[in-house]
Short mmCIF file of C-alpha atoms and ligand atoms in Angstrom, two decimals:
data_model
loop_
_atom_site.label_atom_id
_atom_site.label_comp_id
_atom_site.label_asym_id
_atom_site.label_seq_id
_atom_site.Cartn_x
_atom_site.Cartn_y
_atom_site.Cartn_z
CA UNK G 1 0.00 0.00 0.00
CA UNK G 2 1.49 2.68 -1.04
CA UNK G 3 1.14 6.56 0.93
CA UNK G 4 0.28 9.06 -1.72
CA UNK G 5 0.28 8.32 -5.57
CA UNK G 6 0.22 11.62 -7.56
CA UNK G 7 -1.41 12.01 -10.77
CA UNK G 8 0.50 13.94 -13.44
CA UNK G 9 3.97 15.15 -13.85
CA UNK G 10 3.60 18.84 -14.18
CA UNK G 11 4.57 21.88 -12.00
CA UNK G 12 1.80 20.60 -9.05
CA UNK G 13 2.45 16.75 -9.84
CA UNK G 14 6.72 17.61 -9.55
CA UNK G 15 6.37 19.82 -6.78
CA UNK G 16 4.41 17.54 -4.76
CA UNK G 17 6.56 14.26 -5.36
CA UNK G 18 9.71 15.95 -3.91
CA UNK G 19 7.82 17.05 -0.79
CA UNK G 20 6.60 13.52 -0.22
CA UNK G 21 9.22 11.77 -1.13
CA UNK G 22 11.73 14.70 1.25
CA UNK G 23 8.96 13.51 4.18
CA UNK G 24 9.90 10.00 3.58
CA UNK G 25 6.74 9.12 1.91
CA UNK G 26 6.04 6.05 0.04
CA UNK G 27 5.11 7.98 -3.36
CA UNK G 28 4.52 7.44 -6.68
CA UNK G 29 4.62 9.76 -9.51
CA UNK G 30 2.07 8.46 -12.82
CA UNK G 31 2.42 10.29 -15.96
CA UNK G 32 0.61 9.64 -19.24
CA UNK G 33 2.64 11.34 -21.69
CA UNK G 34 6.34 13.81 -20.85
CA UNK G 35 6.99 15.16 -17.96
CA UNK G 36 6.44 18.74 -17.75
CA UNK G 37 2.94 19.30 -18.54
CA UNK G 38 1.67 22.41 -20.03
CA UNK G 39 5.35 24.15 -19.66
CA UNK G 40 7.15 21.89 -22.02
CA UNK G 41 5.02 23.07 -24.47
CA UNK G 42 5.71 26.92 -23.58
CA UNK G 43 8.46 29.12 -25.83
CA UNK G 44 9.45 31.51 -23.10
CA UNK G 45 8.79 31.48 -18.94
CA UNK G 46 9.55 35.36 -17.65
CA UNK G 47 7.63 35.17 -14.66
CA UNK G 48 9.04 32.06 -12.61
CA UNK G 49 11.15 33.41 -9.91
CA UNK G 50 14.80 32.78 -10.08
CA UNK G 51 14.78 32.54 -14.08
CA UNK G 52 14.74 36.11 -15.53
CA UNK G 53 13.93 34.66 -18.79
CA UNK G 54 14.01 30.50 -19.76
CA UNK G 55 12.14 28.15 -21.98
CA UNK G 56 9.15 26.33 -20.54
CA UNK G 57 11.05 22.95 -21.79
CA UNK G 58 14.14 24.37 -19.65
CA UNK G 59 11.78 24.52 -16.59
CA UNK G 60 10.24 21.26 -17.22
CA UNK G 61 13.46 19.42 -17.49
CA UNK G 62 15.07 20.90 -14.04
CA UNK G 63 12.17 19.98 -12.23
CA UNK G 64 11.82 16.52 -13.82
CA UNK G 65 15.97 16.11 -13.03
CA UNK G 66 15.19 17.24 -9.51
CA UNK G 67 12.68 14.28 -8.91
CA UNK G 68 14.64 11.53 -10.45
CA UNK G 69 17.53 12.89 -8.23
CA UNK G 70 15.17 11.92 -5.09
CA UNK G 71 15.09 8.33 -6.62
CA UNK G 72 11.31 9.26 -7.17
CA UNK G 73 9.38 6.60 -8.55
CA UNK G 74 7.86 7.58 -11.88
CA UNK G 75 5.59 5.18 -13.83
CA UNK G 76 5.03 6.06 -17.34
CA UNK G 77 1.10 4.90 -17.07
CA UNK G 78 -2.10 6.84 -17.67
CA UNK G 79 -4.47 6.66 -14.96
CA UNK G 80 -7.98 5.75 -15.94
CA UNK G 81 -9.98 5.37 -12.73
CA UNK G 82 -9.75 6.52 -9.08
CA UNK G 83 -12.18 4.81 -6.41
CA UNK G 84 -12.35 5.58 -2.93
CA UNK G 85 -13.20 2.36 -0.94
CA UNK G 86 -13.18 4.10 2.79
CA UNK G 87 -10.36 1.96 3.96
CA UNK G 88 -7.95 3.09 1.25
CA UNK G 89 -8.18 4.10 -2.59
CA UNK G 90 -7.53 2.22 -5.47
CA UNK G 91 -5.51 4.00 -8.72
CA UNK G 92 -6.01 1.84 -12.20
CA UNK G 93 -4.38 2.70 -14.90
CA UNK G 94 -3.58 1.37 -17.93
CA UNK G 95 -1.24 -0.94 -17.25
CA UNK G 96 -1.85 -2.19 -13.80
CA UNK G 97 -4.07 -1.18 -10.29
CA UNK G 98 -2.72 -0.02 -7.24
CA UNK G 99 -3.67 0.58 -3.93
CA UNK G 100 -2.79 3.53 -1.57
CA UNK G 101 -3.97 5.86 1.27
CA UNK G 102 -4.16 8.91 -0.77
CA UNK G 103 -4.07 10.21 -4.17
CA UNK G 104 -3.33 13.80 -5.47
CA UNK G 105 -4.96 14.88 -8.78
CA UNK G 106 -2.54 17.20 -10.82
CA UNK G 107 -3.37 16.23 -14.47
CA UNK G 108 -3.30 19.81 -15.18
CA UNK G 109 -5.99 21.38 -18.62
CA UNK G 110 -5.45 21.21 -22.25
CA UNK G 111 -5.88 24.20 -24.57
CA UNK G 112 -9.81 24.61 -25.87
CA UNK G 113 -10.69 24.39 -29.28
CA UNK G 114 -12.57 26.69 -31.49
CA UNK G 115 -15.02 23.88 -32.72
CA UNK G 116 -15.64 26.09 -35.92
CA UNK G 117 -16.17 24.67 -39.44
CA UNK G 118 -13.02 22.72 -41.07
CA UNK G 119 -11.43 22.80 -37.83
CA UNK G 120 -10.77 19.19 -37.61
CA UNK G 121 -9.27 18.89 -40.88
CA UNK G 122 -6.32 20.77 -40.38
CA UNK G 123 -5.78 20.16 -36.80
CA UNK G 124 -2.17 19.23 -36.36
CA UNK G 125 -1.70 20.19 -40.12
CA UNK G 126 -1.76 24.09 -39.85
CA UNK G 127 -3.47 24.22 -36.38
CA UNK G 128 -1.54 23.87 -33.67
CA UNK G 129 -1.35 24.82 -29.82
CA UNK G 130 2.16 24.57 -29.28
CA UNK G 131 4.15 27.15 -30.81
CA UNK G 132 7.46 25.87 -29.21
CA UNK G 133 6.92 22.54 -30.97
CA UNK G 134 5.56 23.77 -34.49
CA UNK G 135 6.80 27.39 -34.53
CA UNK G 136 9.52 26.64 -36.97
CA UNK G 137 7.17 25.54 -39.40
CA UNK G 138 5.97 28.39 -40.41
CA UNK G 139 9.54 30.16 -40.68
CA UNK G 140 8.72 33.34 -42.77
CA UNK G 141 5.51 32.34 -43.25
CA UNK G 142 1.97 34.17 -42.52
CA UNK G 143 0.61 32.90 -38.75
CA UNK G 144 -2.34 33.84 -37.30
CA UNK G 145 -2.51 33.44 -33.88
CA UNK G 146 -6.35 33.24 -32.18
CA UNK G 147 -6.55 34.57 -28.22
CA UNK G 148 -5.58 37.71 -26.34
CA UNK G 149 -4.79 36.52 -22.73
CA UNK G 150 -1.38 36.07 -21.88
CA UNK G 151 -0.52 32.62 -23.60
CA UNK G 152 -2.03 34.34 -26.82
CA UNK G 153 0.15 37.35 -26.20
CA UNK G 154 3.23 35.33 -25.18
CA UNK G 155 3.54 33.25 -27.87
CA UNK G 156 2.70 35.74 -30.18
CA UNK G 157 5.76 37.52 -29.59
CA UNK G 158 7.74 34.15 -29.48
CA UNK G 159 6.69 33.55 -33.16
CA UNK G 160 6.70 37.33 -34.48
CA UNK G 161 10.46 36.19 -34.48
CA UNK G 162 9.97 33.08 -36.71
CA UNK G 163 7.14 34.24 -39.01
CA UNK G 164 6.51 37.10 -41.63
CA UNK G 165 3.86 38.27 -40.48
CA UNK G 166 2.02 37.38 -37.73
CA UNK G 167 -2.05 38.39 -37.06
CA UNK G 168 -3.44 38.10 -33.54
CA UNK G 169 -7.15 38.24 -33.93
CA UNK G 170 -9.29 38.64 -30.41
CA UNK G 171 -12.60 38.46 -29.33
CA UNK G 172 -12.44 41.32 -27.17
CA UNK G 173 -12.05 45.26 -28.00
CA UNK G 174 -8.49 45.06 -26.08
CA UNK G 175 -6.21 41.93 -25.41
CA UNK G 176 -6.07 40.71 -21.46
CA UNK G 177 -2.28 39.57 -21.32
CA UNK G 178 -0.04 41.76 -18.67
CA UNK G 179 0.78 45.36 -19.97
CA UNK G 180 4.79 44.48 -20.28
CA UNK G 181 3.66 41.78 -22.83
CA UNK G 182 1.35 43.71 -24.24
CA UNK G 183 3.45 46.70 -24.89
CA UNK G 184 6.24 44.11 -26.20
CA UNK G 185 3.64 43.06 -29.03
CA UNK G 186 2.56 46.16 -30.32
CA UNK G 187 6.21 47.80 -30.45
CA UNK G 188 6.46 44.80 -33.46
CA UNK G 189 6.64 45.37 -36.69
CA UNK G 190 5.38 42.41 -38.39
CA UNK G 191 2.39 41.76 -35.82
CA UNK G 192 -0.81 43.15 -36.61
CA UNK G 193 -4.06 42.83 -33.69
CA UNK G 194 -7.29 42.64 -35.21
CA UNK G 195 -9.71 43.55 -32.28
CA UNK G 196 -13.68 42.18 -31.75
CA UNK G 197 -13.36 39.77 -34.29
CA UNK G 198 -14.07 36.11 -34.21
CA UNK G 199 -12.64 33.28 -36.77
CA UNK G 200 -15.65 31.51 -37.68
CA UNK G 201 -14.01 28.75 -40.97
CA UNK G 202 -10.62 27.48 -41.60
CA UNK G 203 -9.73 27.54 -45.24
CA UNK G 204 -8.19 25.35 -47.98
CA UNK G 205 -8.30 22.51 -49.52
CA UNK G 206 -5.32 19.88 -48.72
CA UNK G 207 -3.19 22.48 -46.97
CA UNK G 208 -4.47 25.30 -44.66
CA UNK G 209 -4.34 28.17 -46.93
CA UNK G 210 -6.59 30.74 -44.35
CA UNK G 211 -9.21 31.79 -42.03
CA UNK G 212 -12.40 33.43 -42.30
CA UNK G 213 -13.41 35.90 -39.46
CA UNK G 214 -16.19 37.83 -38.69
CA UNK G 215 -15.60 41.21 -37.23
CA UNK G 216 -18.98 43.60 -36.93
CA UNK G 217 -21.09 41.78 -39.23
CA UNK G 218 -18.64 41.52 -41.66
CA UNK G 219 -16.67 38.32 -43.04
CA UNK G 220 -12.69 38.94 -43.67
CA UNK G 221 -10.37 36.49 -45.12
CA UNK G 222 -7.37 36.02 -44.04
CA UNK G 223 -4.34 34.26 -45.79
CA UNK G 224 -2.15 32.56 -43.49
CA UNK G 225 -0.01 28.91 -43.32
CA UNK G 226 -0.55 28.51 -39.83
CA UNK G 227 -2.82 29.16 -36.80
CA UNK G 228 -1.85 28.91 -33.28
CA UNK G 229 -5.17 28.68 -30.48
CA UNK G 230 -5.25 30.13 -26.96
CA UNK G 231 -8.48 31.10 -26.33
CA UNK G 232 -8.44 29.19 -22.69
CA UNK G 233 -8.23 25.74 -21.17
CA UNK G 234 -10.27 22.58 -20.58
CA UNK G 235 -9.74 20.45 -17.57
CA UNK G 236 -8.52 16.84 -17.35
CA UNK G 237 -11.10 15.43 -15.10
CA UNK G 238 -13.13 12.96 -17.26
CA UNK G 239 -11.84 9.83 -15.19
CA UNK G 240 -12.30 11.83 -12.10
CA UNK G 241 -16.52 12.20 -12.35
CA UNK G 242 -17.38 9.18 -10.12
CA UNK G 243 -16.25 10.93 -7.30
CA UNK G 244 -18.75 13.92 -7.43
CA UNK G 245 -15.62 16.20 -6.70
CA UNK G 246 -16.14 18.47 -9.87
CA UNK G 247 -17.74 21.45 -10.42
CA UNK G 248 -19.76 22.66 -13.51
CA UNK G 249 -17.25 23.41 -15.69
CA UNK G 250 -14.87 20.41 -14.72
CA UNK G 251 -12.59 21.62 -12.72
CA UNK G 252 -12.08 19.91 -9.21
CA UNK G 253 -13.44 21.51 -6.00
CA UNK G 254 -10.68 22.12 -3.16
CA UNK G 255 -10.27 24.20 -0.08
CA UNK G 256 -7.46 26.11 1.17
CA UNK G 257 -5.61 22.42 2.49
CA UNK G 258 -6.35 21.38 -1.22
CA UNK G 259 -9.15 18.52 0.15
CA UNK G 260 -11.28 17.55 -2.53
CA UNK G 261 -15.06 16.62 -0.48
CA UNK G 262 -13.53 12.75 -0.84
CA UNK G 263 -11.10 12.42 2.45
CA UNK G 264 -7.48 11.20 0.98
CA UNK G 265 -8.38 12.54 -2.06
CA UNK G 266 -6.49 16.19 -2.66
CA UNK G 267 -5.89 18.00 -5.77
CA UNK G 268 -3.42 21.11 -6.44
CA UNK G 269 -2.40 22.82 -10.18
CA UNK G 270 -4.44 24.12 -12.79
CA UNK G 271 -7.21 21.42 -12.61
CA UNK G 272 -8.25 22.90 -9.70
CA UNK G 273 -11.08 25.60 -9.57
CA UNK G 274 -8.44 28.64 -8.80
CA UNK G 275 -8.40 32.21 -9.77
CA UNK G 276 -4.90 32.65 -11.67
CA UNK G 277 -3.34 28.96 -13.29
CA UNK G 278 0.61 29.50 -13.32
CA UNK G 279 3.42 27.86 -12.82
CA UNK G 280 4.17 29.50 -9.22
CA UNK G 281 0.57 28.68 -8.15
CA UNK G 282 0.53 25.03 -9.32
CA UNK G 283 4.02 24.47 -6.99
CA UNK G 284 2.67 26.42 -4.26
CA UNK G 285 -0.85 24.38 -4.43
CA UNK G 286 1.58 20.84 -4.76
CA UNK G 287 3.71 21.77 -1.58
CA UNK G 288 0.21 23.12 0.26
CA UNK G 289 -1.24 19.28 -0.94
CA UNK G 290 1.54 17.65 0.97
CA UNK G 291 1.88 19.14 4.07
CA UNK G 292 -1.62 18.58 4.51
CA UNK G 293 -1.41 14.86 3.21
CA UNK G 294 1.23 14.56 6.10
CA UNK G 295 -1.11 15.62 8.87
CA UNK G 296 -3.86 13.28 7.06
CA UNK G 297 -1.65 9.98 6.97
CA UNK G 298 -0.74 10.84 11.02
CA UNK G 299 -4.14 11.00 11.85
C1 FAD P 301 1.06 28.23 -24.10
C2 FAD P 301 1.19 28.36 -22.60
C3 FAD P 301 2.08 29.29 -22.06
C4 FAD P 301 2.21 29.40 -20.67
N1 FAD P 301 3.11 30.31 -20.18
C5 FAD P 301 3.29 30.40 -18.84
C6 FAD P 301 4.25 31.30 -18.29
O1 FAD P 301 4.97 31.99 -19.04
N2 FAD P 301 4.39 31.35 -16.93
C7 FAD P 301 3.63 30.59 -16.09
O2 FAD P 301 3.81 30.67 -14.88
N3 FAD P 301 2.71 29.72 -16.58
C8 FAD P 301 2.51 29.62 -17.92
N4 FAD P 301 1.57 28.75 -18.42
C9 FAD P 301 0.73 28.01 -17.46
C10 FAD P 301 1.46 26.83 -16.82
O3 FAD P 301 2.07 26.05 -17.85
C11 FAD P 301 0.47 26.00 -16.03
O4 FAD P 301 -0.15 26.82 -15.07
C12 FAD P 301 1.15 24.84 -15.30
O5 FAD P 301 1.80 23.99 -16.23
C13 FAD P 301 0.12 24.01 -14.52
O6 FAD P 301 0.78 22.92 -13.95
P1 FAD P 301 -0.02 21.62 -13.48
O7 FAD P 301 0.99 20.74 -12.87
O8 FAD P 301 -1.18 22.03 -12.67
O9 FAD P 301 -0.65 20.98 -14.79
P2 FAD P 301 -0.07 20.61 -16.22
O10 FAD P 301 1.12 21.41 -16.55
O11 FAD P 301 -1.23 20.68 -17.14
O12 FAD P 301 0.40 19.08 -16.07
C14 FAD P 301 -0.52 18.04 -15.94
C15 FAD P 301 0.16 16.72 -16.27
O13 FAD P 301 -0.73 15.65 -15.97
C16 FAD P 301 -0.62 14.66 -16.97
N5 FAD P 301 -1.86 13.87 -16.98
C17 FAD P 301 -3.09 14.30 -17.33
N6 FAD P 301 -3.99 13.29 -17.23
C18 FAD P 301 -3.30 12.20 -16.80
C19 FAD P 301 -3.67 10.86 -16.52
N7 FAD P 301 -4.92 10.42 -16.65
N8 FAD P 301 -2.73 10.00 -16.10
C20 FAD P 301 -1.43 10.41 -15.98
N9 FAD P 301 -1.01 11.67 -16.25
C21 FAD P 301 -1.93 12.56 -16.64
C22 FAD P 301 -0.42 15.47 -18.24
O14 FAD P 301 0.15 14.68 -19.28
C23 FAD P 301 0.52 16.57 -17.75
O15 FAD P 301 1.87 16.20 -17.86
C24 FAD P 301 1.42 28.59 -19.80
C25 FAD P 301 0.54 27.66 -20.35
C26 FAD P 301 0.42 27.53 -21.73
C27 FAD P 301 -0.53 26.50 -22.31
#
């Protein structure tokens, strides 16, 4: 029987394991895909203290080294289930079922999706939500990137550096992303910020070739090789919905000890109903998880 299994290796997920496994917990660490979560997938991280400016991948990768350097156990395995059986819980996964006293949900969100017409059929081939990974694609090519909250902004300016020409198109009348980012995108040249507008069709036939958006009643077209998404994030909580520890819109209920309403059953990170989802608050929300773990497994 293990003490706590955690589930997902991202900023909450890594930040938890090394407090457990520092307290001389019995802990294991499940991840379904690379360690890292969201922030391998993020060009540039100027807001984690003690890195004035680093890739997300950079991030990732220290905190990933840090918990194999604990001897952390970390099991490659995606979890499908969670039950809670009083006496103890039971984590099953692909691969195998195990049994422990606690479990910490950290399997983070994944970008949103438009869901507008053609969408599907270039997804992956001229959509993408990872400018780190596809970026270099669209090297002196036309981008347009959809979103104006701080990811939008962010990686926006990350791929004003690869592209041509680069048009951020927003919902809104004004973006939402922190002024010093903001100001950053407008002082360049090849980035253009079409405001109150809404892409509504992807275009082409075999290769993405544009988009069409709407913007006061009327339809624009837009030539472009690539489009980038942030227009927000969906929780990973499908496999969690047995528990009735959700709320409406997915995301899992905590307090300030992050307990979930199941005891033994915490949660910490951005798949936790929270006002700001960051790297500093999932790794505060992980350490918060543990402590209080502690006190639960001495009770
Ligand atoms: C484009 C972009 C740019 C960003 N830029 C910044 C920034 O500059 N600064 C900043 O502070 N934050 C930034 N963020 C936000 C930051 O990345 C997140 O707040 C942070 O990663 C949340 O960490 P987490 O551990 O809660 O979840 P996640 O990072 O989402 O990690 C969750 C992990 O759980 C795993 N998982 C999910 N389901 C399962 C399962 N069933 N079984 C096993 N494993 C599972 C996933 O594979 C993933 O590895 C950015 C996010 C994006 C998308």
């Amino acid at each position: 029987m293990y003490d706590i299994l955690i589930i997902g290796s991202g900023p909450a997920g890594m930040t938890a394991a090394i407090y457990a496994k520092r307290a001389n917990l019995n802990v294991v660490l499940f991840e379904k895909g690379a360690p890292g979560g969201q922030v391998v997938s993020t060009a540039e991280v100027e807001n984690y203290p003690g890195f004035k400016k680093t890739s997300g991948y950079e991030v990732a990768t220290n905190m990933f080294e840090h918990v194999l350097s604990l001897g952390i156990q970390v099991k490659f395995e995606e979890v499908i289930e969670v039950l809670d059986l009083v006496t103890h819980k039971v984590v099953k996964t692909t691969d195998s079922v195990y049994e422990t006293k606690t479990v910490l949900i950290t399997t983070g969100a994944v970008p949103r999706t438009l869901g507008v017409k053609n969408e599907e059929n270039f997804t992956y081939n001229g959509i993408s939500w990872c400018a780190i990974c596809d970026g270099p694609l669209y090297k002196d090519k036309k981008i347009v990137v959809v979103g104006g909250g701080n990811s939008a902004v962010e990686e926006s300016i990350y791929l004003s550096s690869l592209a041509s020409h680069v048009t951020v198109v927003q919902n809104l009348p004004h973006l939402t992303a922190d002024l010093k980012s903001q100001e950053i995108l407008r002082n360049k040249e090849n980035v253009e910020i079409i405001y109150d507008a809404k892409v509504i069709e992807f275009l082409g036939d075999f290769n993405l070739e544009g988009v069409k958006v709407l913007k006061q009643d009327k339809e624009i077209l837009i030539p472009c090789d690539g489009v980038f998404e942030y227009i927000g994030l969906r929780p990973v909580t499908d496999m969690f919905k047995n528990l009735g520890i959700l709320n409406d819109y997915g995301y899992v209920k905590v307090n300030s000890k992050m307990e979930t309403s199941v005891k033994g059953i915490y949660a910490a990170g951005d798949v936790c109903e929270k006002q700001i989802r960051q790297i500093v608050t999932a790794v505060n929300d992980g350490a918060i998880a543990v402590q209080n773990i502690l006190k639960y497994l001495e009770q």
